[in-house]
Amino acid sequence: MNPVLLRLYPAGFRRAFGDEIAESYREATAGAGPRDRLREAADVVAHALRLRLGIGSAHAGGGLMAAAAPFALAATAAYAAFNLNGSAGDWYVMRGVGAVADAVTLMNAGYLLTLLGAVVALAGRYVPGVLAATAGAVVGSVSFLHPVWPSPDEVSGQFVGFLLAPVVVAALPLACPPDLRPARRARGAAGVVALAVWAVLLVAALVVSDPLGIGLRVPWRFGVPIVAALVLAGRPAFAAIRTTGQLAAAATPFIAILYFSGWVRTDELLTLIGALAVTAVVLRLRRRTGDVDRINTA
């Protein structure tokens, strides 16, 4: 095993388990090709980083990342669906306007890749889906730096957050320990493809219909994808939230996306945080009541 890889681990862990890690790596890569060796090395690097950052499956931080992962994917899918829904019509109108059409096409390609990646990750192809969603979010953000868009005279924190928040939220599930990742929602390739097609058709349906009227267009376009993504995340995602910290971790991706995309103002953000705090108190009281009941029963 390359000594550099082993040195990525914290010193104490390396002293205790270094020989075991090296032996496992040798066994996994014996007779393997370059691709498999690269995959094993990436796994070692990821494991070492999780231990250094305190987000391994045995750490409290790992539990927070596990609680946040499915909701980060749901927030990413809803963000991409909302933006793809809004910019699809723009592309149709501007498709013959040269550089503008190219910028909108790039933007839509990023949103589509983000949507498909998030859905595929929730469906069960976790790492490829998260990587695709992150790449799509990068493309979507970079498209806003295209010269055809008017740029602010001064780069504000809000604008930087607007560019970075979708990328950070999309990449957040990579921090989830492998053994705590969301349960598969589709076992076979056919199921994954079906869910991906369903996501695209959902966006298409929203593009061609606005049954709730102009005044409720934004809630309709954003609310439906959120509900759909949360349904795809499933009951296990909600059942995994047992502490106030996990509740905050699960809610943060939605709050970040909503705020930095400009869908909620500062006063509305404070209302959301207040509602989250009340929910956290209720969750804590409910947990204490459950603990007391178990003690009395015992």
GROMACS .gro file of C-alpha atoms in nm:
model
  298
    1MET     CA    1   0.000   0.000   0.000
    2ASN     CA    2   0.123   0.348  -0.083
    3PRO     CA    3   0.252   0.503   0.243
    4VAL     CA    4   0.102   0.837   0.140
    5LEU     CA    5  -0.246   0.686   0.151
    6LEU     CA    6  -0.183   0.543   0.496
    7ARG     CA    7  -0.059   0.877   0.628
    8LEU     CA    8  -0.396   1.032   0.545
    9TYR     CA    9  -0.541   0.857   0.851
   10PRO     CA   10  -0.518   1.017   1.196
   11ALA     CA   11  -0.202   0.908   1.377
   12GLY     CA   12  -0.382   0.717   1.654
   13PHE     CA   13  -0.602   0.527   1.411
   14ARG     CA   14  -0.301   0.455   1.190
   15ARG     CA   15  -0.107   0.306   1.481
   16ALA     CA   16  -0.399   0.090   1.587
   17PHE     CA   17  -0.525  -0.028   1.249
   18GLY     CA   18  -0.255   0.061   0.995
   19ASP     CA   19  -0.140  -0.296   0.932
   20GLU     CA   20  -0.499  -0.416   0.896
   21ILE     CA   21  -0.581  -0.138   0.647
   22ALA     CA   22  -0.269  -0.211   0.442
   23GLU     CA   23  -0.347  -0.584   0.432
   24SER     CA   24  -0.708  -0.523   0.329
   25TYR     CA   25  -0.588  -0.291   0.054
   26ARG     CA   26  -0.338  -0.549  -0.073
   27GLU     CA   27  -0.606  -0.817  -0.084
   28ALA     CA   28  -0.854  -0.590  -0.263
   29THR     CA   29  -0.604  -0.482  -0.528
   30ALA     CA   30  -0.425  -0.812  -0.587
   31GLY     CA   31  -0.446  -0.876  -0.962
   32ALA     CA   32  -0.677  -0.575  -1.007
   33GLY     CA   33  -0.661  -0.341  -1.303
   34PRO     CA   34  -0.589   0.033  -1.290
   35ARG     CA   35  -0.958   0.120  -1.262
   36ASP     CA   36  -1.016  -0.105  -0.960
   37ARG     CA   37  -0.696   0.018  -0.797
   38LEU     CA   38  -0.809   0.376  -0.845
   39ARG     CA   39  -1.148   0.294  -0.691
   40GLU     CA   40  -0.987   0.129  -0.387
   41ALA     CA   41  -0.751   0.423  -0.342
   42ALA     CA   42  -1.047   0.664  -0.361
   43ASP     CA   43  -1.228   0.460  -0.095
   44VAL     CA   44  -0.922   0.478   0.131
   45VAL     CA   45  -0.892   0.856   0.082
   46ALA     CA   46  -1.263   0.907   0.151
   47HIS     CA   47  -1.251   0.690   0.465
   48ALA     CA   48  -0.944   0.871   0.597
   49LEU     CA   49  -1.099   1.213   0.535
   50ARG     CA   50  -1.421   1.112   0.711
   51LEU     CA   51  -1.220   1.005   1.016
   52ARG     CA   52  -1.020   1.328   1.017
   53LEU     CA   53  -1.336   1.538   0.983
   54GLY     CA   54  -1.522   1.339   1.249
   55ILE     CA   55  -1.797   1.223   1.014
   56GLY     CA   56  -1.736   0.849   1.019
   57SER     CA   57  -2.022   0.614   1.098
   58ALA     CA   58  -1.899   0.588   1.459
   59HIS     CA   59  -1.897   0.967   1.505
   60ALA     CA   60  -2.186   1.199   1.587
   61GLY     CA   61  -2.098   1.398   1.276
   62GLY     CA   62  -2.152   1.088   1.064
   63GLY     CA   63  -2.504   1.057   1.204
   64LEU     CA   64  -2.573   1.420   1.114
   65MET     CA   65  -2.447   1.368   0.758
   66ALA     CA   66  -2.659   1.054   0.726
   67ALA     CA   67  -2.969   1.241   0.841
   68ALA     CA   68  -2.897   1.527   0.601
   69ALA     CA   69  -2.811   1.319   0.293
   70PRO     CA   70  -3.158   1.220   0.166
   71PHE     CA   71  -3.296   1.568   0.233
   72ALA     CA   72  -3.000   1.730   0.056
   73LEU     CA   73  -3.077   1.510  -0.245
   74ALA     CA   74  -3.446   1.600  -0.223
   75ALA     CA   75  -3.363   1.972  -0.202
   76THR     CA   76  -3.126   1.936  -0.498
   77ALA     CA   77  -3.389   1.758  -0.708
   78ALA     CA   78  -3.652   2.021  -0.625
   79TYR     CA   79  -3.410   2.306  -0.701
   80ALA     CA   80  -3.320   2.156  -1.038
   81ALA     CA   81  -3.681   2.076  -1.128
   82PHE     CA   82  -3.797   2.428  -1.040
   83ASN     CA   83  -3.524   2.598  -1.243
   84LEU     CA   84  -3.554   2.359  -1.534
   85ASN     CA   85  -3.927   2.420  -1.536
   86GLY     CA   86  -3.878   2.798  -1.546
   87SER     CA   87  -3.595   2.809  -1.799
   88ALA     CA   88  -3.743   2.556  -2.044
   89GLY     CA   89  -3.986   2.820  -2.167
   90ASP     CA   90  -3.704   3.076  -2.185
   91TRP     CA   91  -3.504   2.841  -2.405
   92TYR     CA   92  -3.798   2.794  -2.641
   93VAL     CA   93  -3.839   3.170  -2.679
   94MET     CA   94  -3.466   3.244  -2.712
   95ARG     CA   95  -3.360   2.939  -2.912
   96GLY     CA   96  -3.268   3.149  -3.215
   97VAL     CA   97  -3.082   3.427  -3.034
   98GLY     CA   98  -2.726   3.298  -3.066
   99ALA     CA   99  -2.515   3.341  -2.753
  100VAL     CA  100  -2.820   3.381  -2.529
  101ALA     CA  101  -2.961   3.051  -2.656
  102ASP     CA  102  -2.624   2.884  -2.591
  103ALA     CA  103  -2.618   3.013  -2.233
  104VAL     CA  104  -2.973   2.898  -2.164
  105THR     CA  105  -2.899   2.558  -2.322
  106LEU     CA  106  -2.595   2.517  -2.096
  107MET     CA  107  -2.804   2.616  -1.797
  108ASN     CA  108  -3.080   2.369  -1.881
  109ALA     CA  109  -2.828   2.090  -1.940
  110GLY     CA  110  -2.689   2.153  -1.592
  111TYR     CA  111  -3.034   2.152  -1.432
  112LEU     CA  112  -3.132   1.833  -1.614
  113LEU     CA  113  -2.813   1.654  -1.507
  114THR     CA  114  -2.867   1.774  -1.149
  115LEU     CA  115  -3.225   1.650  -1.143
  116LEU     CA  116  -3.139   1.311  -1.289
  117GLY     CA  117  -2.838   1.270  -1.062
  118ALA     CA  118  -3.035   1.345  -0.745
  119VAL     CA  119  -3.316   1.108  -0.843
  120VAL     CA  120  -3.071   0.833  -0.941
  121ALA     CA  121  -2.890   0.875  -0.605
  122LEU     CA  122  -3.218   0.848  -0.413
  123ALA     CA  123  -3.314   0.549  -0.627
  124GLY     CA  124  -3.005   0.358  -0.517
  125ARG     CA  125  -2.713   0.438  -0.749
  126TYR     CA  126  -2.575   0.662  -0.479
  127VAL     CA  127  -2.222   0.773  -0.567
  128PRO     CA  128  -2.273   0.806  -0.946
  129GLY     CA  129  -2.597   0.995  -0.881
  130VAL     CA  130  -2.442   1.236  -0.631
  131LEU     CA  131  -2.144   1.301  -0.859
  132ALA     CA  132  -2.377   1.368  -1.153
  133ALA     CA  133  -2.593   1.601  -0.942
  134THR     CA  134  -2.285   1.790  -0.823
  135ALA     CA  135  -2.147   1.821  -1.175
  136GLY     CA  136  -2.484   1.946  -1.298
  137ALA     CA  137  -2.504   2.202  -1.018
  138VAL     CA  138  -2.156   2.328  -1.112
  139VAL     CA  139  -2.264   2.362  -1.477
  140GLY     CA  140  -2.584   2.542  -1.375
  141SER     CA  141  -2.391   2.789  -1.158
  142VAL     CA  142  -2.115   2.845  -1.413
  143SER     CA  143  -2.377   2.925  -1.678
  144PHE     CA  144  -2.465   3.237  -1.478
  145LEU     CA  145  -2.111   3.364  -1.533
  146HIS     CA  146  -2.169   3.365  -1.910
  147PRO     CA  147  -2.108   3.712  -2.062
  148VAL     CA  148  -2.465   3.735  -2.194
  149TRP     CA  149  -2.603   3.771  -1.841
  150PRO     CA  150  -2.580   4.108  -1.669
  151SER     CA  151  -2.339   4.070  -1.378
  152PRO     CA  152  -2.359   4.276  -1.058
  153ASP     CA  153  -2.118   4.569  -1.034
  154GLU     CA  154  -2.000   4.432  -0.706
  155VAL     CA  155  -2.001   4.062  -0.627
  156SER     CA  156  -2.228   4.038  -0.325
  157GLY     CA  157  -2.242   3.764  -0.066
  158GLN     CA  158  -2.594   3.683  -0.183
  159PHE     CA  159  -2.472   3.630  -0.540
  160VAL     CA  160  -2.181   3.412  -0.429
  161GLY     CA  161  -2.422   3.211  -0.216
  162PHE     CA  162  -2.656   3.183  -0.513
  163LEU     CA  163  -2.374   3.024  -0.714
  164LEU     CA  164  -2.228   2.806  -0.440
  165ALA     CA  165  -2.529   2.689  -0.237
  166PRO     CA  166  -2.664   2.443  -0.500
  167VAL     CA  167  -2.317   2.294  -0.548
  168VAL     CA  168  -2.254   2.253  -0.174
  169VAL     CA  169  -2.598   2.103  -0.112
  170ALA     CA  170  -2.562   1.865  -0.409
  171ALA     CA  171  -2.217   1.750  -0.289
  172LEU     CA  172  -2.317   1.720   0.079
  173PRO     CA  173  -2.437   1.356   0.048
  174LEU     CA  174  -2.080   1.252  -0.036
  175ALA     CA  175  -2.000   1.314   0.332
  176CYS     CA  176  -2.248   1.046   0.440
  177PRO     CA  177  -2.071   0.728   0.562
  178PRO     CA  178  -2.125   0.439   0.317
  179ASP     CA  179  -2.294   0.215   0.575
  180LEU     CA  180  -2.544   0.490   0.664
  181ARG     CA  181  -2.651   0.586   0.313
  182PRO     CA  182  -3.024   0.605   0.229
  183ALA     CA  183  -3.195   0.276   0.154
  184ARG     CA  184  -3.238   0.180  -0.210
  185ARG     CA  185  -3.572   0.281  -0.358
  186ALA     CA  186  -3.524   0.077  -0.676
  187ARG     CA  187  -3.341  -0.255  -0.686
  188GLY     CA  188  -3.278  -0.293  -1.056
  189ALA     CA  189  -3.163  -0.079  -1.345
  190ALA     CA  190  -3.514  -0.076  -1.489
  191GLY     CA  191  -3.648   0.078  -1.168
  192VAL     CA  192  -3.380   0.347  -1.166
  193VAL     CA  193  -3.451   0.433  -1.530
  194ALA     CA  194  -3.825   0.444  -1.457
  195LEU     CA  195  -3.772   0.691  -1.172
  196ALA     CA  196  -3.547   0.907  -1.389
  197VAL     CA  197  -3.809   0.915  -1.665
  198TRP     CA  198  -4.076   0.993  -1.405
  199ALA     CA  199  -3.874   1.294  -1.283
  200VAL     CA  200  -3.837   1.433  -1.636
  201LEU     CA  201  -4.206   1.377  -1.713
  202LEU     CA  202  -4.302   1.553  -1.391
  203VAL     CA  203  -4.107   1.861  -1.497
  204ALA     CA  204  -4.256   1.840  -1.847
  205ALA     CA  205  -4.607   1.826  -1.699
  206LEU     CA  206  -4.539   2.138  -1.495
  207VAL     CA  207  -4.399   2.319  -1.798
  208VAL     CA  208  -4.715   2.272  -2.004
  209SER     CA  209  -4.967   2.323  -1.724
  210ASP     CA  210  -5.027   2.579  -1.455
  211PRO     CA  211  -5.361   2.472  -1.309
  212LEU     CA  212  -5.335   2.688  -0.997
  213GLY     CA  213  -5.299   3.014  -1.190
  214ILE     CA  214  -5.033   3.279  -1.234
  215GLY     CA  215  -5.046   3.397  -0.873
  216LEU     CA  216  -4.952   3.056  -0.734
  217ARG     CA  217  -4.710   2.960  -1.007
  218VAL     CA  218  -4.394   2.961  -0.795
  219PRO     CA  219  -4.540   2.758  -0.503
  220TRP     CA  220  -4.687   2.516  -0.756
  221ARG     CA  221  -4.365   2.470  -0.950
  222PHE     CA  222  -4.146   2.439  -0.642
  223GLY     CA  223  -4.388   2.266  -0.406
  224VAL     CA  224  -4.473   1.975  -0.635
  225PRO     CA  225  -4.107   1.876  -0.695
  226ILE     CA  226  -4.034   1.904  -0.320
  227VAL     CA  227  -4.324   1.676  -0.232
  228ALA     CA  228  -4.226   1.431  -0.507
  229ALA     CA  229  -3.862   1.426  -0.394
  230LEU     CA  230  -3.957   1.376  -0.028
  231VAL     CA  231  -4.187   1.089  -0.125
  232LEU     CA  232  -3.896   0.936  -0.315
  233ALA     CA  233  -3.671   0.978  -0.010
  234GLY     CA  234  -3.933   0.780   0.177
  235ARG     CA  235  -4.032   0.718   0.534
  236PRO     CA  236  -3.685   0.588   0.640
  237ALA     CA  237  -3.541   0.935   0.583
  238PHE     CA  238  -3.787   1.086   0.831
  239ALA     CA  239  -3.755   0.796   1.075
  240ALA     CA  240  -3.380   0.855   1.095
  241ILE     CA  241  -3.433   1.199   1.249
  242ARG     CA  242  -3.416   1.138   1.622
  243THR     CA  243  -3.231   1.439   1.763
  244THR     CA  244  -3.254   1.816   1.727
  245GLY     CA  245  -2.913   1.816   1.562
  246GLN     CA  246  -3.029   1.569   1.298
  247LEU     CA  247  -3.343   1.777   1.241
  248ALA     CA  248  -3.131   2.089   1.186
  249ALA     CA  249  -2.900   1.898   0.951
  250ALA     CA  250  -3.197   1.770   0.749
  251ALA     CA  251  -3.358   2.114   0.723
  252THR     CA  252  -3.043   2.313   0.639
  253PRO     CA  253  -3.022   2.208   0.269
  254PHE     CA  254  -3.377   2.333   0.206
  255ILE     CA  255  -3.317   2.656   0.396
  256ALA     CA  256  -2.993   2.723   0.206
  257ILE     CA  257  -3.152   2.657  -0.134
  258LEU     CA  258  -3.460   2.866  -0.056
  259TYR     CA  259  -3.267   3.162   0.080
  260PHE     CA  260  -2.976   3.189  -0.160
  261SER     CA  261  -3.200   3.134  -0.461
  262GLY     CA  262  -3.412   3.428  -0.351
  263TRP     CA  263  -3.732   3.230  -0.298
  264VAL     CA  264  -3.760   3.343   0.064
  265ARG     CA  265  -3.665   3.683   0.207
  266THR     CA  266  -3.478   3.739   0.530
  267ASP     CA  267  -3.797   3.790   0.734
  268GLU     CA  268  -3.946   3.472   0.587
  269LEU     CA  269  -3.619   3.290   0.661
  270LEU     CA  270  -3.647   3.390   1.027
  271THR     CA  271  -4.001   3.251   1.030
  272LEU     CA  272  -3.873   2.921   0.888
  273ILE     CA  273  -3.597   2.904   1.149
  274GLY     CA  274  -3.851   2.979   1.422
  275ALA     CA  275  -4.077   2.698   1.299
  276LEU     CA  276  -3.774   2.468   1.293
  277ALA     CA  277  -3.688   2.562   1.652
  278VAL     CA  278  -4.043   2.487   1.768
  279THR     CA  279  -4.030   2.151   1.588
  280ALA     CA  280  -3.697   2.076   1.754
  281VAL     CA  281  -3.843   2.147   2.099
  282VAL     CA  282  -4.142   1.921   2.027
  283LEU     CA  283  -3.907   1.648   1.905
  284ARG     CA  284  -3.694   1.678   2.217
  285LEU     CA  285  -3.997   1.666   2.451
  286ARG     CA  286  -4.137   1.367   2.264
  287ARG     CA  287  -3.805   1.186   2.294
  288ARG     CA  288  -3.786   1.254   2.668
  289THR     CA  289  -4.143   1.131   2.713
  290GLY     CA  290  -4.057   0.814   2.524
  291ASP     CA  291  -3.748   0.760   2.743
  292VAL     CA  292  -3.955   0.804   3.060
  293ASP     CA  293  -4.217   0.560   2.934
  294ARG     CA  294  -3.951   0.299   2.858
  295ILE     CA  295  -3.799   0.341   3.204
  296ASN     CA  296  -4.139   0.307   3.374
  297THR     CA  297  -4.219   0.001   3.165
  298ALA     CA  298  -3.890  -0.162   3.257
   0.00000   0.00000   0.00000
